[in-house]
């Protein structure tokens, strides 16, 4: 089988050097990559690097190898075009259909999915001109990854940083795997909770659970690749931030509730994949709880935590908002899941059987998605991203 053809467009931002790692990941995972830098990009990383790493010729202009008509051919033959970094200038050109170099011509002739990973100073990103260009590109079906927050070119920090190449690669992989031209969650805001809450007993101890956050992160990553604006409320997950996802870090169930309610206010869908503690210690000892000679330890009194899933399902922040819950069951999985779905009042409930091979922290999952309207969608054993895509298929169907 032919290798998937990827065009890596590189425009003239300081983050151009990070595109070398993205290129490496793409070639090493079996893609045929044609790098199309702009003339400005070559001020940052030279053509020799792109050519040697990709194994393909590199040019910036439409006037090289004219007999091959590269200004049309490269775009037409591509299975995916990813522009990383995408400068403010490149977003403007793409939004307005300019075609004054090889990359802008390629963007006009490509009929495959297109991903932009913008990187620039915060002021440039926030400027209404850039924001309108991004909105135009998204409306036309491009996936524009939100920049990350962090250190920028100089000593300043803010929003505008290129997400990590590994995470841009994940978006590319997802977009290629689905092969969709129109990202079906474009223009939607989705909230995903992930990880496991920790309820402190004293400054060094907590009651927690084994949730790794991998399923929630897979949901966030796949939603971003399908064009959504994603807020990920992450409880104690030690995983890299997915590209283009706003990550809000929390510790306890009460903090998770606050963050979810805030983000859900304008959300089209909320997926509660986090393992939220049902109970928390009634009291918190400000100093470490000590052993007392000859005495049994004091019992720990627990109080109930808020039921966030039931709360947001009963009191929807927006009409038509889709709410999805997760349930881990050990036995009588479907019957217990149905009862839980009714009790919580959400639209969809992803029911996992917890047991051997299906433990927390695994890379794979197996589940049944129960719907309030009686639907039942089994998801066979497979990567957590496959389950995530099934959830988004069902959510997107309801949003339509
Ligand atoms: C040191 C330096 C760093 C730059 N970094 C960025 C950047 O990160 N993002 C951006 O949009 N423009 C950046 N620019 C400005 C672009 O290079 C400039 O707008 C250029 O015209 C972009 O051309 P292109 O879009 O054809 O690559 C930078 C310029 C310089 C000199």
Coordinates of C-alpha atoms and ligand atoms in Angstrom, one line a residue:
X1 CA 0.0 0.0 0.0
X2 CA 1.2 3.5 -0.8
X3 CA 2.3 5.6 2.2
X4 CA -0.2 8.4 3.1
X5 CA 1.1 11.6 1.6
X6 CA 1.4 14.5 4.0
X7 CA 2.4 18.0 3.1
X8 CA 4.1 19.8 6.0
X9 CA 3.8 23.5 5.4
X10 CA 6.2 25.5 7.5
X11 CA 5.8 29.3 7.8
X12 CA 8.2 31.9 9.2
X13 CA 7.8 31.7 12.9
X14 CA 10.5 31.1 15.6
X15 CA 8.8 27.7 16.3
X16 CA 9.9 26.4 12.8
X17 CA 12.6 24.3 14.5
X18 CA 9.9 22.3 16.3
X19 CA 8.5 21.3 12.9
X20 CA 11.6 19.2 12.4
X21 CA 10.5 16.9 15.2
X22 CA 7.0 16.7 13.8
X23 CA 8.5 15.8 10.4
X24 CA 10.5 13.1 12.1
X25 CA 7.5 11.6 13.8
X26 CA 5.5 11.7 10.5
X27 CA 8.2 10.0 8.5
X28 CA 9.0 7.4 11.1
X29 CA 5.4 6.4 11.4
X30 CA 5.3 5.6 7.7
X31 CA 4.1 8.8 6.0
X32 CA 5.6 10.2 2.8
X33 CA 6.2 13.9 3.8
X34 CA 6.7 16.7 1.4
X35 CA 7.9 19.8 3.3
X36 CA 6.8 23.1 1.8
X37 CA 8.3 26.0 3.7
X38 CA 7.8 29.7 3.0
X39 CA 10.7 31.9 2.1
X40 CA 10.5 33.3 5.6
X41 CA 10.6 29.9 7.2
X42 CA 14.0 29.3 5.6
X43 CA 15.4 32.1 7.7
X44 CA 14.8 29.9 10.7
X45 CA 15.6 26.4 9.3
X46 CA 17.3 25.8 6.0
X47 CA 16.1 23.8 3.0
X48 CA 18.9 21.2 3.5
X49 CA 17.4 20.2 6.8
X50 CA 13.9 19.8 5.4
X51 CA 15.1 17.9 2.4
X52 CA 17.4 15.6 4.3
X53 CA 14.8 14.8 7.0
X54 CA 12.0 14.2 4.5
X55 CA 13.9 12.6 1.7
X56 CA 12.0 14.8 -0.8
X57 CA 12.9 18.0 -2.7
X58 CA 12.1 21.3 -1.1
X59 CA 11.1 24.5 -2.7
X60 CA 9.3 27.6 -1.6
X61 CA 8.3 29.0 -5.1
X62 CA 6.0 27.8 -7.9
X63 CA 8.9 28.4 -10.4
X64 CA 11.0 25.3 -9.5
X65 CA 10.5 22.0 -11.5
X66 CA 7.7 23.7 -13.4
X67 CA 7.2 20.7 -15.8
X68 CA 5.8 18.8 -12.8
X69 CA 3.3 21.6 -12.1
X70 CA 4.0 21.4 -8.4
X71 CA 1.8 24.3 -7.5
X72 CA -1.2 22.1 -8.3
X73 CA 0.1 18.6 -8.0
X74 CA 1.4 18.7 -4.4
X75 CA -2.0 19.8 -3.0
X76 CA -4.0 17.5 -5.3
X77 CA -2.1 14.4 -4.2
X78 CA -2.0 15.1 -0.5
X79 CA -3.9 13.0 2.0
X80 CA -3.3 15.7 4.7
X81 CA -1.8 19.2 4.8
X82 CA -0.5 20.4 8.1
X83 CA 0.9 23.9 8.6
X84 CA 3.1 24.1 11.7
X85 CA 3.9 26.7 12.7
X86 CA 1.2 28.8 11.0
X87 CA 2.1 32.5 11.2
X88 CA -0.5 35.2 11.5
X89 CA 0.5 36.1 7.9
X90 CA -0.1 32.5 6.7
X91 CA -3.5 32.3 8.4
X92 CA -4.5 35.6 6.7
X93 CA -3.3 34.4 3.3
X94 CA -5.1 31.1 3.6
X95 CA -8.3 32.8 4.8
X96 CA -8.3 35.1 1.8
X97 CA -7.2 32.6 -0.8
X98 CA -3.9 34.3 -1.7
X99 CA -1.6 32.2 -3.8
X100 CA 1.8 33.9 -4.0
X101 CA 4.1 31.0 -3.1
X102 CA 4.1 27.2 -3.2
X103 CA 2.5 26.7 0.2
X104 CA -0.4 29.1 -0.4
X105 CA -1.0 27.5 -3.9
X106 CA -0.9 24.0 -2.2
X107 CA -3.6 25.1 0.3
X108 CA -5.9 26.2 -2.5
X109 CA -5.5 23.0 -4.5
X110 CA -5.7 20.5 -1.5
X111 CA -9.0 18.7 -1.2
X112 CA -7.9 16.7 1.8
X113 CA -8.2 17.6 5.5
X114 CA -6.1 20.6 6.5
X115 CA -4.7 21.3 10.0
X116 CA -3.2 24.6 11.0
X117 CA -1.1 24.9 14.2
X118 CA -0.7 28.6 14.7
X119 CA 2.1 30.1 16.8
X120 CA 2.7 33.8 17.4
X121 CA 2.8 36.4 20.1
X122 CA -0.3 36.8 22.2
X123 CA -1.1 40.2 20.7
X124 CA -1.0 38.9 17.1
X125 CA -3.1 35.9 18.1
X126 CA -5.7 38.0 19.9
X127 CA -6.0 40.6 17.2
X128 CA -9.5 40.6 15.7
X129 CA -8.0 40.2 12.2
X130 CA -6.3 36.9 13.2
X131 CA -9.4 35.7 15.1
X132 CA -11.6 36.4 12.1
X133 CA -9.2 34.6 9.8
X134 CA -9.2 31.6 12.2
X135 CA -13.0 31.6 12.3
X136 CA -13.1 31.7 8.5
X137 CA -10.7 28.8 8.2
X138 CA -12.7 26.8 10.7
X139 CA -16.0 27.5 9.1
X140 CA -14.5 26.2 5.8
X141 CA -13.6 22.9 7.5
X142 CA -9.9 23.3 8.5
X143 CA -8.8 22.1 11.9
X144 CA -7.1 25.1 13.6
X145 CA -5.4 24.0 16.8
X146 CA -5.6 26.5 19.6
X147 CA -2.0 27.6 20.5
X148 CA -0.7 26.7 23.9
X149 CA 0.0 29.0 26.8
X150 CA 3.6 29.4 27.8
X151 CA 7.0 30.9 27.0
X152 CA 7.1 32.8 23.8
X153 CA 10.0 34.0 21.6
X154 CA 11.7 36.3 24.1
X155 CA 11.3 36.3 27.9
X156 CA 7.5 36.9 27.7
X157 CA 4.8 34.3 28.2
X158 CA 1.2 34.0 27.1
X159 CA -1.1 32.3 24.6
X160 CA 0.5 31.7 21.3
X161 CA 3.0 29.0 21.8
X162 CA 3.2 26.1 19.3
X163 CA 1.8 22.9 21.0
X164 CA 4.3 20.1 21.5
X165 CA 5.2 18.3 18.2
X166 CA 4.1 15.0 19.7
X167 CA 0.7 16.4 20.3
X168 CA 0.4 18.0 16.8
X169 CA 1.4 14.6 15.5
X170 CA -1.5 13.0 17.4
X171 CA -4.0 15.5 15.9
X172 CA -2.6 14.7 12.4
X173 CA -2.8 10.9 13.1
X174 CA -6.4 11.3 14.2
X175 CA -7.5 13.5 11.3
X176 CA -5.8 11.1 8.8
X177 CA -7.4 8.1 10.4
X178 CA -10.9 9.6 10.1
X179 CA -10.2 11.0 6.6
X180 CA -12.9 13.6 7.1
X181 CA -12.9 16.8 5.2
X182 CA -15.5 18.5 7.4
X183 CA -14.7 18.2 11.1
X184 CA -18.1 17.5 12.6
X185 CA -17.4 19.2 15.9
X186 CA -16.2 22.5 14.3
X187 CA -17.7 25.5 16.0
X188 CA -18.6 23.4 19.1
X189 CA -17.3 23.9 22.6
X190 CA -17.0 20.6 24.5
X191 CA -16.0 20.0 28.1
X192 CA -14.3 16.8 29.2
X193 CA -13.4 15.8 32.7
X194 CA -10.5 13.3 33.2
X195 CA -8.4 11.7 35.9
X196 CA -9.3 10.9 39.5
X197 CA -10.1 13.3 42.3
X198 CA -8.1 13.3 45.6
X199 CA -9.8 14.1 48.9
X200 CA -7.2 15.3 51.4
X201 CA -7.1 13.9 54.9
X202 CA -4.1 15.9 56.0
X203 CA -1.2 17.8 54.2
X204 CA 0.4 14.5 53.1
X205 CA -2.5 12.0 52.7
X206 CA -5.6 11.7 50.6
X207 CA -8.3 9.3 49.5
X208 CA -8.0 8.7 45.8
X209 CA -8.6 6.3 43.0
X210 CA -6.7 4.6 40.3
X211 CA -8.0 6.6 37.3
X212 CA -5.1 7.5 35.0
X213 CA -7.0 10.1 32.9
X214 CA -6.1 8.3 29.7
X215 CA -9.7 7.9 28.5
X216 CA -10.6 11.5 29.2
X217 CA -7.4 12.7 27.5
X218 CA -8.3 10.5 24.5
X219 CA -11.7 12.2 24.4
X220 CA -10.2 15.6 24.5
X221 CA -7.6 14.8 21.8
X222 CA -10.2 13.3 19.5
X223 CA -12.6 16.2 19.9
X224 CA -9.9 18.7 19.1
X225 CA -9.0 16.7 16.0
X226 CA -12.7 16.8 15.0
X227 CA -12.6 20.6 15.2
X228 CA -14.0 21.3 18.6
X229 CA -12.9 23.9 21.1
X230 CA -12.1 21.7 24.1
X231 CA -11.8 22.4 27.8
X232 CA -10.3 19.5 29.7
X233 CA -10.8 19.6 33.4
X234 CA -8.0 17.3 34.6
X235 CA -7.9 15.8 38.1
X236 CA -4.4 14.6 39.1
X237 CA -3.5 13.2 35.6
X238 CA 0.1 13.0 34.8
X239 CA -0.2 13.2 31.0
X240 CA 1.0 15.7 28.5
X241 CA -1.4 18.5 27.5
X242 CA -3.2 17.5 24.2
X243 CA -2.6 20.0 21.4
X244 CA -5.2 22.7 21.1
X245 CA -6.9 21.9 24.4
X246 CA -7.4 24.3 27.3
X247 CA -6.4 22.3 30.4
X248 CA -7.8 23.3 33.8
X249 CA -6.1 21.4 36.6
X250 CA -8.1 20.5 39.7
X251 CA -7.5 18.3 42.8
X252 CA -10.7 17.5 44.6
X253 CA -14.3 16.7 43.6
X254 CA -15.5 20.2 44.8
X255 CA -12.8 21.9 42.7
X256 CA -13.8 19.7 39.7
X257 CA -17.4 20.7 40.1
X258 CA -16.6 24.4 40.1
X259 CA -14.4 24.0 37.0
X260 CA -16.9 21.9 35.1
X261 CA -19.9 24.2 36.0
X262 CA -17.8 27.3 34.8
X263 CA -16.7 25.7 31.5
X264 CA -20.2 24.1 30.9
X265 CA -21.9 27.5 30.8
X266 CA -21.4 27.9 27.1
X267 CA -20.6 24.2 26.2
X268 CA -22.5 22.2 23.6
X269 CA -21.5 18.9 25.3
X270 CA -20.0 17.8 28.6
X271 CA -18.4 14.4 29.0
X272 CA -17.7 13.4 32.5
X273 CA -15.0 10.8 32.2
X274 CA -13.2 11.6 35.5
X275 CA -13.5 9.3 38.4
X276 CA -15.0 11.6 41.0
X277 CA -14.9 10.5 44.7
X278 CA -18.4 9.9 46.1
X279 CA -17.2 10.8 49.6
X280 CA -14.6 13.0 51.2
X281 CA -13.3 13.1 54.8
X282 CA -15.5 15.3 57.0
X283 CA -12.5 17.1 58.5
X284 CA -9.1 18.0 57.2
X285 CA -6.2 18.0 59.7
X286 CA -4.0 21.0 59.1
X287 CA -1.1 19.1 60.6
X288 CA 0.0 15.5 59.7
X289 CA -2.1 13.0 61.7
X290 CA 0.2 11.2 64.2
X291 CA 0.3 7.8 65.7
X292 CA -0.6 7.8 69.4
X293 CA 1.2 5.1 71.5
X294 CA -1.2 2.4 72.7
X295 CA -4.2 4.0 71.0
X296 CA -6.3 2.9 68.0
X297 CA -6.4 5.5 65.2
X298 CA -9.5 7.8 65.1
X299 CA -12.1 6.6 62.6
X300 CA -12.3 8.6 59.4
X301 CA -15.8 10.1 59.0
X302 CA -16.8 10.6 55.4
X303 CA -19.4 13.0 53.9
X304 CA -20.9 12.9 50.5
X305 CA -19.5 14.8 47.6
X306 CA -21.8 16.6 45.2
X307 CA -23.2 14.5 42.4
X308 CA -21.9 16.6 39.5
X309 CA -23.3 14.4 36.7
X310 CA -26.8 14.5 38.1
X311 CA -26.6 18.2 38.8
X312 CA -25.5 19.3 35.3
X313 CA -28.0 16.9 33.7
X314 CA -30.9 18.2 35.7
X315 CA -29.9 21.9 35.3
X316 CA -28.6 22.2 31.7
X317 CA -26.6 25.3 31.1
X318 CA -27.9 25.5 27.6
X319 CA -30.9 24.0 25.8
X320 CA -29.9 21.0 23.8
X321 CA -26.6 20.5 25.7
X322 CA -25.6 16.9 25.5
X323 CA -24.4 15.3 28.8
X324 CA -22.4 12.1 28.9
X325 CA -21.4 10.1 32.0
X326 CA -19.2 7.2 32.6
X327 CA -19.9 4.2 34.9
X328 CA -17.5 1.5 36.0
X329 CA -19.4 -1.6 37.0
X330 CA -18.1 -5.0 38.2
X331 CA -21.2 -7.1 37.7
X332 CA -24.7 -7.0 36.1
X333 CA -23.1 -4.3 34.0
X334 CA -26.0 -3.4 31.6
X335 CA -28.8 -3.5 34.2
X336 CA -26.8 -1.4 36.6
X337 CA -25.8 1.0 33.8
X338 CA -29.4 1.4 32.7
X339 CA -30.4 2.2 36.3
X340 CA -27.6 4.7 36.7
X341 CA -28.5 6.4 33.4
X342 CA -32.0 6.9 34.6
X343 CA -30.9 8.1 38.1
X344 CA -28.4 10.6 36.7
X345 CA -30.6 12.0 33.9
X346 CA -27.8 12.3 31.3
X347 CA -28.2 11.6 27.6
X348 CA -25.5 8.9 27.2
X349 CA -23.7 6.6 29.7
X350 CA -20.5 4.8 28.8
X351 CA -20.6 1.6 30.8
X352 CA -17.2 -0.1 31.4
X353 CA -16.8 -3.4 33.0
X354 CA -14.0 -3.2 35.5
X355 CA -12.0 -6.4 35.8
X356 CA -9.1 -8.3 34.3
X357 CA -7.6 -6.7 31.1
X358 CA -9.9 -3.7 31.8
X359 CA -8.0 -2.1 34.6
X360 CA -7.5 1.6 35.2
X361 CA -4.4 2.9 33.4
X362 CA -4.6 0.5 30.4
X363 CA -4.3 1.7 26.9
X364 CA -7.4 -0.1 25.7
X365 CA -11.0 -0.2 26.8
X366 CA -14.2 -2.0 26.0
X367 CA -17.7 -0.5 26.8
X368 CA -21.3 -0.2 25.9
X369 CA -22.8 3.3 25.4
X370 CA -26.3 3.4 26.7
X371 CA -28.6 6.2 25.5
X372 CA -31.5 7.7 27.3
X373 CA -33.7 7.1 24.2
X374 CA -33.0 3.3 24.6
X375 CA -30.1 3.0 22.2
X376 CA -27.2 0.7 23.0
X377 CA -23.9 0.9 21.1
X378 CA -21.3 -1.8 22.0
X379 CA -17.7 -0.7 21.5
X380 CA -15.4 -3.7 21.1
X381 CA -12.0 -4.1 22.9
X382 CA -9.7 -1.5 21.4
X383 CA -7.8 1.8 21.8
X384 CA -9.3 4.4 24.1
X385 CA -9.4 6.7 21.1
X386 CA -11.8 4.4 19.3
X387 CA -14.2 4.5 22.2
X388 CA -13.8 8.3 22.3
X389 CA -14.7 8.6 18.6
X390 CA -17.8 6.5 19.1
X391 CA -18.8 8.9 22.0
X392 CA -18.3 11.9 19.7
X393 CA -20.2 10.2 16.8
X394 CA -23.2 9.8 19.2
X395 CA -22.8 13.4 20.6
X396 CA -22.4 14.9 17.1
X397 CA -25.5 13.1 16.0
X398 CA -27.5 14.6 18.9
X399 CA -26.1 18.1 18.3
X400 CA -27.2 17.9 14.7
Ligands
LIG1 C1 12.7 36.4 14.9 C2 11.3 36.4 14.3 C3 10.3 35.6 14.8 C4 9.0 35.6 14.3 N1 8.1 34.8 14.8 C5 6.9 34.8 14.4 C6 5.9 33.9 14.9 O1 6.2 33.1 15.8 N2 4.6 34.0 14.4 C7 4.3 34.9 13.4 O2 3.1 34.9 13.0 N3 5.2 35.7 12.9 C8 6.5 35.7 13.3 N4 7.4 36.5 12.7 C9 7.0 37.3 11.6 C10 6.9 36.6 10.3 O3 8.2 36.0 10.0 C11 6.5 37.5 9.2 O4 5.2 37.9 9.4 C12 6.7 36.9 7.8 O5 6.2 37.8 6.8 C13 5.8 35.6 7.7 O6 6.0 35.1 6.4 P1 5.3 33.7 6.0 O7 3.9 33.7 6.6 O8 5.2 33.7 4.5 O9 6.1 32.6 6.5 C14 8.7 36.5 13.2 C15 9.7 37.3 12.7 C16 11.0 37.3 13.2 C17 12.0 38.2 12.6

